Coordinates of C-alpha atoms and ligand atoms in Angstrom, one line a residue:
M98 CA -1.5 -13.2 -230.6
T99 CA -3.0 -17.0 -228.5
A100 CA -1.8 -20.0 -229.8
K101 CA -4.1 -22.2 -231.3
K102 CA -4.5 -25.5 -228.5
T103 CA -4.4 -28.5 -230.6
E104 CA -7.4 -30.7 -230.2
V105 CA -7.8 -33.5 -229.1
R106 CA -7.4 -37.3 -231.1
V107 CA -7.4 -40.1 -229.0
R108 CA -8.0 -43.9 -230.2
I109 CA -8.5 -47.1 -229.2
A110 CA -6.6 -49.1 -231.5
P111 CA -7.9 -52.8 -231.1
S112 CA -6.5 -55.7 -232.1
P113 CA -9.0 -58.6 -233.3
T114 CA -7.7 -61.4 -232.4
G115 CA -10.2 -62.3 -229.5
Y116 CA -13.2 -61.0 -227.6
F117 CA -13.3 -58.1 -226.6
H118 CA -12.0 -58.4 -222.6
V119 CA -12.9 -56.0 -219.8
G120 CA -8.9 -54.9 -220.3
G121 CA -10.1 -52.6 -224.2
A122 CA -13.1 -51.5 -222.7
R123 CA -10.9 -49.5 -219.3
T124 CA -8.6 -48.7 -222.9
A125 CA -11.7 -47.6 -224.3
L126 CA -13.4 -46.3 -221.7
F127 CA -10.8 -43.6 -221.0
N128 CA -9.7 -42.1 -223.9
W129 CA -14.2 -42.0 -224.7
L130 CA -13.9 -40.3 -221.4
F131 CA -10.5 -37.8 -222.0
A132 CA -12.4 -36.7 -225.8
K133 CA -15.4 -36.0 -224.2
H134 CA -14.4 -33.9 -221.3
H135 CA -12.3 -31.8 -223.7
G136 CA -14.5 -31.7 -226.8
G137 CA -11.8 -33.7 -228.5
K138 CA -12.2 -36.9 -231.1
F139 CA -13.0 -40.4 -230.1
I140 CA -11.9 -42.8 -233.3
L141 CA -12.1 -47.0 -233.6
R142 CA -9.4 -48.4 -235.5
I143 CA -8.9 -52.0 -236.1
E144 CA -5.4 -53.7 -236.2
D145 CA -5.9 -56.5 -238.1
T146 CA -2.9 -56.4 -239.4
D147 CA -1.7 -59.7 -238.8
L148 CA -4.3 -62.0 -241.1
E149 CA -4.2 -65.4 -240.3
R150 CA -5.1 -64.3 -236.6
S151 CA -7.5 -61.5 -237.0
K152 CA -11.7 -62.5 -236.8
K153 CA -14.6 -60.9 -238.4
I154 CA -16.7 -62.4 -235.7
F155 CA -13.9 -60.2 -232.7
E156 CA -14.0 -56.7 -234.9
E157 CA -18.0 -58.3 -234.4
D158 CA -17.3 -58.0 -230.3
I159 CA -15.5 -54.7 -230.6
I160 CA -18.8 -52.8 -232.2
T161 CA -21.4 -53.7 -230.6
S162 CA -19.1 -54.3 -226.9
L163 CA -17.8 -50.5 -227.9
Q164 CA -22.2 -49.7 -228.1
W165 CA -22.8 -52.2 -225.6
L166 CA -21.5 -49.6 -223.5
G167 CA -21.6 -46.1 -224.7
L168 CA -18.7 -45.3 -226.7
D169 CA -20.0 -43.5 -229.7
W170 CA -16.9 -43.0 -232.0
D171 CA -16.3 -40.0 -234.6
E172 CA -14.1 -41.6 -236.3
G173 CA -14.0 -44.9 -238.3
P174 CA -14.4 -48.0 -238.1
I175 CA -11.0 -47.9 -239.7
R176 CA -8.8 -51.2 -240.6
Q177 CA -5.2 -51.2 -241.1
T178 CA -5.5 -54.0 -244.2
D179 CA -7.5 -50.8 -246.1
R180 CA -4.4 -49.0 -245.7
L181 CA -1.6 -50.8 -247.3
N182 CA -1.2 -48.6 -249.7
I183 CA 0.0 -46.3 -247.3
Y184 CA 2.4 -48.1 -245.3
E185 CA 4.0 -49.1 -248.2
K186 CA 4.2 -46.1 -249.0
H187 CA 6.8 -45.4 -245.3
L188 CA 8.3 -48.2 -245.6
R189 CA 9.4 -47.8 -249.0
Q190 CA 10.8 -44.1 -247.9
L191 CA 12.9 -46.2 -244.7
L192 CA 14.2 -47.6 -247.1
E193 CA 15.4 -45.5 -249.6
K194 CA 16.7 -43.4 -247.0
G195 CA 19.0 -46.2 -245.4
S196 CA 16.8 -46.5 -241.9
A197 CA 14.9 -50.1 -242.4
Y198 CA 16.5 -52.0 -244.3
Y199 CA 15.8 -56.2 -245.6
C200 CA 17.1 -59.2 -243.7
F201 CA 17.5 -62.3 -245.2
C202 CA 18.3 -64.3 -242.0
T203 CA 17.0 -67.3 -241.0
K204 CA 15.2 -68.5 -238.5
E205 CA 17.9 -71.8 -237.6
E206 CA 20.5 -68.3 -237.7
L207 CA 18.7 -65.6 -235.1
E208 CA 18.1 -68.9 -232.6
A209 CA 21.5 -69.7 -232.7
E210 CA 22.7 -65.9 -232.5
R211 CA 19.8 -66.0 -230.2
Q212 CA 21.4 -69.0 -228.0
G213 CA 25.1 -68.2 -228.2
M214 CA 24.5 -64.4 -226.9
L215 CA 22.3 -66.0 -223.4
A216 CA 25.9 -68.1 -223.6
Q217 CA 27.5 -64.9 -222.3
G218 CA 25.2 -63.8 -220.6
F219 CA 24.3 -60.7 -222.7
A220 CA 20.1 -59.7 -223.1
P221 CA 19.8 -61.0 -226.8
K222 CA 18.9 -59.0 -229.5
Y223 CA 19.5 -59.0 -233.0
S224 CA 23.2 -58.4 -233.5
G225 CA 22.8 -56.2 -237.5
K226 CA 24.2 -58.2 -240.0
C227 CA 22.3 -57.7 -242.1
R228 CA 22.3 -53.8 -241.7
K229 CA 25.6 -54.4 -243.5
L230 CA 24.0 -55.9 -246.9
T231 CA 25.0 -53.4 -249.9
A232 CA 22.2 -52.5 -253.0
D233 CA 23.4 -54.7 -254.5
E234 CA 23.4 -57.9 -252.6
V235 CA 20.0 -57.4 -250.9
R236 CA 19.0 -57.4 -254.7
A237 CA 21.0 -60.6 -255.4
N238 CA 19.5 -62.4 -252.6
Q239 CA 15.9 -61.4 -253.4
K240 CA 16.4 -62.8 -257.6
K241 CA 17.3 -65.8 -255.7
A242 CA 14.0 -66.0 -253.8
L243 CA 15.6 -65.9 -250.3
A244 CA 13.5 -65.6 -247.4
S245 CA 12.8 -61.8 -246.2
V246 CA 11.7 -58.9 -243.3
I247 CA 12.0 -55.7 -243.4
R248 CA 13.8 -54.7 -240.4
F249 CA 14.7 -51.0 -238.3
R250 CA 17.6 -50.2 -237.8
I251 CA 17.6 -48.5 -233.6
P252 CA 19.5 -45.6 -232.7
E253 CA 21.9 -46.7 -230.5
T254 CA 21.1 -43.1 -228.6
R255 CA 19.0 -43.0 -225.7
V256 CA 15.5 -42.0 -225.8
D257 CA 13.2 -40.1 -223.4
F258 CA 9.4 -38.7 -223.2
T259 CA 7.6 -37.8 -220.5
D260 CA 4.6 -40.0 -218.9
I261 CA 1.5 -38.6 -218.4
I262 CA 1.0 -40.9 -215.3
R263 CA 4.6 -42.5 -214.8
G264 CA 6.4 -39.1 -215.3
N265 CA 10.0 -39.1 -217.0
I266 CA 11.4 -43.1 -218.9
S267 CA 14.5 -43.7 -220.7
F268 CA 15.1 -46.5 -222.6
D269 CA 18.7 -47.1 -224.5
G270 CA 18.2 -48.1 -227.7
A271 CA 21.4 -50.3 -227.7
L272 CA 20.0 -52.6 -226.0
I273 CA 17.2 -52.6 -227.8
G274 CA 18.0 -54.1 -231.1
D275 CA 17.1 -53.8 -234.7
I276 CA 13.0 -54.9 -234.8
V277 CA 11.4 -56.4 -237.4
I278 CA 8.7 -54.1 -238.8
A279 CA 7.1 -55.3 -242.4
K280 CA 6.7 -59.1 -243.6
D281 CA 6.9 -57.2 -246.2
L282 CA 6.0 -54.2 -248.4
R283 CA 1.9 -54.8 -248.0
S284 CA 2.5 -56.7 -244.8
P285 CA 3.3 -54.7 -242.0
L286 CA 4.1 -55.6 -238.7
Y287 CA 1.6 -52.8 -235.3
N288 CA 5.0 -51.7 -234.4
F289 CA 6.0 -49.5 -237.8
A290 CA 1.5 -49.5 -238.8
V291 CA 1.1 -47.8 -235.4
V292 CA 3.1 -45.1 -235.6
V293 CA 1.9 -44.0 -239.1
D294 CA -1.7 -44.1 -238.5
D295 CA -1.8 -41.5 -235.4
A296 CA 0.7 -39.3 -237.3
E297 CA -2.2 -39.9 -240.4
M298 CA -4.9 -39.2 -238.9
A299 CA -3.4 -36.9 -236.0
I300 CA -3.9 -38.4 -233.0
S301 CA -2.9 -36.7 -229.8
H302 CA -2.2 -38.5 -226.8
V303 CA -1.8 -42.1 -227.1
I304 CA -4.0 -43.5 -224.1
R305 CA -3.1 -47.8 -223.6
G306 CA -2.4 -50.9 -221.8
E307 CA 0.7 -50.4 -219.8
E308 CA 2.1 -53.8 -221.1
H309 CA 2.4 -51.6 -224.7
L310 CA 5.2 -49.3 -222.9
A311 CA 7.8 -51.4 -224.2
N312 CA 7.3 -51.1 -227.7
T313 CA 6.6 -46.7 -227.0
P314 CA 11.0 -46.4 -227.4
R315 CA 10.3 -48.8 -230.0
Q316 CA 7.9 -46.4 -232.1
I317 CA 9.6 -42.2 -230.7
F318 CA 12.6 -44.4 -233.2
I319 CA 10.1 -44.4 -236.5
Q320 CA 8.5 -41.0 -235.6
E321 CA 11.6 -39.6 -235.6
A322 CA 12.7 -41.9 -238.5
L323 CA 10.0 -40.1 -240.0
G324 CA 9.7 -37.5 -239.4
F325 CA 6.4 -37.2 -237.4
S326 CA 5.7 -34.8 -234.5
R327 CA 5.7 -36.7 -231.1
P328 CA 2.5 -37.1 -229.3
K329 CA 2.0 -36.9 -225.8
Y330 CA 1.7 -41.0 -223.8
A331 CA -0.6 -42.5 -221.0
H332 CA 0.2 -45.8 -220.1
L333 CA -2.5 -47.0 -217.7
P334 CA -1.7 -49.9 -215.2
L335 CA -2.6 -53.1 -215.4
I336 CA -6.4 -54.3 -214.5
L337 CA -4.9 -57.3 -211.7
N338 CA -7.0 -60.5 -210.0
P339 CA -7.6 -59.9 -206.6
D340 CA -4.9 -61.7 -205.6
R341 CA -2.8 -58.9 -207.3
S342 CA -1.7 -61.8 -210.2
K343 CA -2.5 -60.5 -214.3
M344 CA -5.2 -60.3 -215.3
S345 CA -5.6 -62.4 -218.7
K346 CA -7.0 -61.2 -221.4
R347 CA -7.5 -65.0 -222.2
F348 CA -8.9 -65.6 -219.2
S349 CA -12.1 -66.5 -220.8
A350 CA -14.7 -64.3 -217.8
T351 CA -13.5 -61.5 -218.6
A352 CA -14.8 -60.9 -222.4
L353 CA -17.1 -58.1 -222.6
H354 CA -19.7 -60.1 -223.8
E355 CA -20.1 -62.2 -220.6
Y356 CA -21.1 -59.5 -218.5
K357 CA -24.0 -58.3 -220.4
D358 CA -25.1 -62.7 -220.6
H359 CA -24.4 -62.6 -216.7
G360 CA -27.1 -59.9 -216.2
Y361 CA -25.1 -56.7 -215.3
L362 CA -25.8 -52.9 -216.8
S363 CA -24.5 -51.7 -219.3
E364 CA -24.4 -48.8 -216.6
A365 CA -23.4 -50.0 -213.7
L366 CA -20.1 -51.5 -215.8
V367 CA -18.9 -47.5 -216.9
N368 CA -19.0 -47.3 -213.7
F369 CA -16.8 -49.4 -212.4
I370 CA -14.6 -49.4 -215.0
A371 CA -14.0 -46.2 -215.0
F372 CA -13.3 -46.6 -211.8
L373 CA -10.2 -49.8 -212.6
G374 CA -7.6 -47.1 -212.2
W375 CA -8.5 -43.7 -211.4
H376 CA -10.9 -42.1 -209.0
P377 CA -12.9 -38.9 -208.6
K378 CA -12.0 -35.8 -205.6
D379 CA -14.1 -36.3 -203.5
D380 CA -14.9 -39.7 -201.8
K381 CA -17.8 -40.4 -204.4
E382 CA -18.8 -43.8 -206.0
I383 CA -21.9 -43.8 -208.5
L384 CA -21.1 -41.5 -211.2
S385 CA -22.8 -40.7 -213.7
I386 CA -21.7 -40.6 -217.9
E387 CA -21.7 -37.3 -217.1
E388 CA -20.4 -36.8 -214.5
L389 CA -17.3 -38.7 -214.9
I390 CA -16.9 -36.7 -218.8
K391 CA -16.9 -33.7 -216.1
E392 CA -14.3 -35.0 -214.0
F393 CA -12.2 -37.5 -215.0
D394 CA -8.1 -36.3 -216.0
L395 CA -5.3 -38.3 -216.8
E396 CA -3.5 -37.1 -213.6
R397 CA -6.0 -38.7 -211.8
V398 CA -4.9 -41.9 -212.8
Q399 CA -3.0 -44.7 -210.6
K400 CA 0.9 -45.8 -211.4
A401 CA -0.2 -49.2 -209.5
G402 CA -2.2 -52.0 -210.1
A403 CA -5.7 -51.6 -210.1
V404 CA -7.8 -54.3 -208.7
F405 CA -10.7 -56.0 -209.9
N406 CA -13.5 -56.9 -207.6
V407 CA -16.6 -58.2 -207.8
D408 CA -18.5 -57.8 -204.9
K409 CA -17.4 -53.9 -206.3
L410 CA -19.4 -54.8 -209.5
D411 CA -22.0 -56.3 -208.1
W412 CA -22.7 -54.5 -205.1
L413 CA -22.4 -50.7 -208.1
N414 CA -25.4 -53.6 -210.0
A415 CA -27.5 -53.7 -207.7
Q416 CA -28.0 -49.7 -206.8
Y417 CA -27.7 -48.5 -210.8
L418 CA -30.7 -52.1 -210.8
K419 CA -32.7 -49.6 -208.5
K420 CA -32.7 -46.4 -210.0
L421 CA -34.9 -48.4 -213.2
T422 CA -38.6 -48.1 -212.4
A423 CA -40.9 -51.0 -213.1
K424 CA -41.1 -50.6 -216.9
E425 CA -37.2 -50.2 -218.2
L426 CA -36.3 -53.1 -215.7
A427 CA -39.3 -55.4 -218.2
K428 CA -37.1 -53.9 -221.2
A429 CA -34.3 -55.2 -219.2
L430 CA -35.6 -58.5 -219.0
A431 CA -37.1 -58.9 -222.0
V432 CA -40.1 -59.9 -220.0
A433 CA -44.4 -58.9 -221.6
P434 CA -44.4 -55.2 -219.9
T435 CA -47.7 -55.9 -218.2
E436 CA -49.1 -54.9 -214.9
D437 CA -48.0 -59.0 -213.5
N438 CA -44.8 -58.9 -214.4
F439 CA -44.5 -55.0 -213.0
K440 CA -45.5 -55.9 -209.6
I441 CA -43.2 -59.1 -209.7
I442 CA -40.3 -56.9 -210.9
E443 CA -41.6 -55.1 -207.0
L444 CA -41.7 -58.0 -205.5
T445 CA -38.3 -59.3 -207.1
R446 CA -35.8 -56.6 -207.9
E447 CA -34.9 -55.5 -203.4
R448 CA -33.4 -58.6 -204.2
M449 CA -31.4 -58.5 -207.3
K450 CA -28.3 -57.9 -208.2
K451 CA -28.0 -58.7 -211.4
L452 CA -29.7 -59.4 -214.0
T453 CA -29.9 -62.8 -214.5
D454 CA -31.5 -63.1 -210.5
F455 CA -34.5 -62.3 -212.0
K456 CA -35.5 -65.8 -213.6
A457 CA -34.7 -68.1 -210.2
L458 CA -36.2 -65.8 -208.3
T459 CA -39.3 -65.1 -209.9
E460 CA -39.5 -68.6 -212.1
F461 CA -42.6 -70.0 -208.3
F462 CA -45.0 -66.9 -209.5
Y463 CA -44.9 -68.4 -213.3
E464 CA -45.0 -72.2 -212.5
L465 CA -45.2 -73.2 -209.5
P466 CA -41.9 -75.8 -208.3
D467 CA -43.0 -79.3 -207.9
Y468 CA -43.0 -79.3 -203.4
D469 CA -42.7 -82.1 -200.4
S470 CA -45.9 -81.4 -198.0
K471 CA -43.5 -80.6 -195.3
L472 CA -42.4 -77.5 -196.7
L473 CA -46.2 -77.0 -195.2
V474 CA -46.1 -77.5 -191.5
W475 CA -44.8 -74.6 -189.1
K476 CA -42.3 -75.6 -186.7
S477 CA -43.9 -78.8 -185.4
S478 CA -47.2 -77.7 -185.9
P479 CA -50.4 -80.4 -186.7
R480 CA -50.7 -81.1 -190.0
R481 CA -54.5 -81.3 -189.2
A482 CA -54.2 -78.3 -188.0
I483 CA -52.7 -77.4 -190.7
L484 CA -54.8 -78.6 -193.2
E485 CA -57.6 -76.3 -191.2
N486 CA -56.6 -73.5 -191.9
L487 CA -55.2 -73.8 -196.1
R488 CA -59.6 -75.1 -196.1
E489 CA -60.6 -71.8 -194.4
E490 CA -58.3 -69.3 -196.5
E491 CA -59.5 -71.1 -199.6
K492 CA -63.0 -70.6 -198.0
L493 CA -62.6 -67.2 -197.6
L494 CA -60.3 -65.7 -200.7
G495 CA -62.9 -68.4 -202.4
G496 CA -65.1 -65.5 -201.6
L497 CA -63.4 -62.4 -202.6
K498 CA -64.5 -60.7 -206.5
S499 CA -61.9 -61.5 -208.7
D500 CA -61.8 -57.5 -208.6
D501 CA -61.7 -57.2 -204.9
F502 CA -58.1 -59.8 -205.3
T503 CA -56.1 -57.0 -203.8
R504 CA -52.9 -57.6 -200.8
A505 CA -54.9 -55.5 -198.8
E506 CA -58.5 -56.6 -199.6
S507 CA -57.1 -60.2 -198.3
E508 CA -55.2 -58.8 -195.7
K509 CA -58.7 -57.6 -194.6
L510 CA -59.8 -61.0 -194.8
L511 CA -57.5 -63.2 -193.2
L512 CA -55.1 -61.1 -190.9
P513 CA -57.8 -61.5 -188.2
L514 CA -58.4 -65.5 -188.3
A515 CA -53.7 -65.4 -188.5
E516 CA -54.2 -63.9 -185.0
A517 CA -56.9 -65.7 -184.4
R518 CA -54.6 -69.0 -184.9
G519 CA -51.3 -67.5 -185.0
R520 CA -49.6 -66.3 -187.4
G521 CA -47.7 -69.4 -187.9
D522 CA -49.8 -71.9 -189.0
T523 CA -51.9 -69.0 -191.0
L524 CA -49.2 -67.2 -193.4
W525 CA -46.0 -69.9 -193.3
P526 CA -48.3 -72.0 -195.1
L527 CA -50.4 -70.5 -196.8
R528 CA -46.7 -69.0 -198.7
A529 CA -45.2 -72.1 -198.6
A530 CA -48.6 -73.4 -200.3
L531 CA -48.4 -70.7 -202.4
S532 CA -44.7 -70.0 -204.0
G533 CA -43.6 -74.4 -203.0
Q534 CA -40.7 -72.4 -201.4
E535 CA -39.2 -71.8 -198.3
A536 CA -38.5 -68.1 -199.5
S537 CA -39.5 -65.6 -200.6
P538 CA -42.4 -62.2 -200.4
G539 CA -44.4 -62.9 -198.5
P540 CA -48.2 -64.2 -199.0
F541 CA -50.8 -61.6 -199.9
E542 CA -48.0 -60.3 -202.4
I543 CA -47.4 -62.8 -203.7
M544 CA -51.2 -62.9 -203.7
D545 CA -51.7 -60.4 -205.7
A546 CA -49.4 -61.2 -208.5
L547 CA -51.2 -64.3 -208.8
G548 CA -55.0 -63.5 -209.2
K549 CA -57.6 -65.0 -207.6
K550 CA -57.7 -68.5 -209.5
E551 CA -54.8 -69.0 -210.3
T552 CA -53.7 -68.3 -205.7
L553 CA -57.1 -70.6 -205.7
R554 CA -55.4 -73.2 -207.7
R555 CA -52.2 -73.5 -205.2
I556 CA -54.3 -73.5 -201.7
Q557 CA -55.8 -76.8 -203.2
I558 CA -53.1 -78.5 -204.8
A559 CA -51.7 -77.5 -200.7
I560 CA -54.8 -78.9 -199.1
D561 CA -53.8 -82.7 -201.6
K562 CA -51.4 -82.8 -200.6
L563 CA -52.0 -83.1 -197.2
A564 CA -55.1 -84.0 -196.9
S565 CA -53.7 -87.2 -199.1
H566 CA -50.9 -87.3 -196.0
E567 CA -53.6 -87.4 -193.5
E568 CA -55.4 -90.8 -195.0
N569 CA -51.8 -92.5 -195.3
Ligands
LIG297 N1 -3.4 -53.2 -231.4 C1 -2.7 -52.8 -230.3 C2 -3.8 -54.1 -229.3 O1 -3.9 -54.4 -230.0 C3 -3.7 -51.7 -230.1 C4 -1.9 -50.6 -229.1 C5 -2.4 -49.4 -229.1 O2 -2.9 -49.3 -228.1 O3 -1.2 -48.3 -229.9 O4 -3.0 -53.8 -228.4

């Protein structure tokens, strides 16, 4: 008989106390890829037990960010505040068997205790004073309505566990001290609620950021007291700024929705985030979501911090932009899917790194910027010659039928003139007249997108600018 392989069930458990950030997205993506790779389940759990700091707007941000990235979940969102009965049941169980106890120490007492330990050169931890209270003493204190919390009795033994990424890890329970696991029976805290939920939801692998590593021994002790089995652990490396300082969650630029607002494609961001601490066997840099699912494994996740390199993200985004058709790009840019817009997109896409570049690169198509007549003059050519050339171009183009106003036709018409009078003196002023800018696509491409009427209007404006200068 072969043993049934246990099902892979993973989760992300964000707290809705701030906008969903890149670190959260990386945890979500790695869990999601792991679940997909193993045909398992990905669960979304909202850890909203901190009532003061949890906000609906942040929960919505988590959900819309995950949806934007395409990280769909199989179960959830499950909110911890909907599960208070479950936590209460387990808290009572711990209190009954003496693994947890009520603590009545005041803030002032705790602070004095802390300072005392520091003064003696010890790492501060709770002294365990209220461990010794009898049931009668507890009842008497409660009768007096003394403020209390519920503490977990951390065993004074070592705890060892294997982290898939970091190998064997060992902590000494004696150094931890009894931790607060709930403010009261209806107000559980993170380290306790997470243990109950991971067990109740049959989580097989806990994949989360390195900042939670120190919580793991605490959680294992609680698990053991409740008789739960231990999931496998994998702690993902920190994400670092390019100067290798720690990337802060409070750093507003790292909220995920900002990347969307700044014109990044979700596919590019997913590809980029997948490489924050992981890379495939070969040196491929662009991987589709299917390839990521196929190749992803926790064994290849690195221990060392993963540097967030914005240039790499920009490069990837440009690669993904190149893959889109003009129609797809129009949709992503939220511009009308008209032939004219498709032409403008085709002319601009090569120079776009982000969707937001589109506006600056194409504004002149929609509205001619105001410019100085100097822009029309090629090097030190005489203004007269430029003016004459523009007049000649206007005349030639005016003779074309609107339907024939194509790139091929206008080139056929104007290139002989350009050869005869010099490209600089003919095509530069034309391009400048059409774009009003120092740099832009070539004049024939712009004309094609603008059409006859607008082309002639813009040439006329240039002529007027030069002519009025002549008269003065
Ligand atoms: N609620 C925790 C956080 O947002 C998640 C902890 C965990 O994954 O165990 O960091």
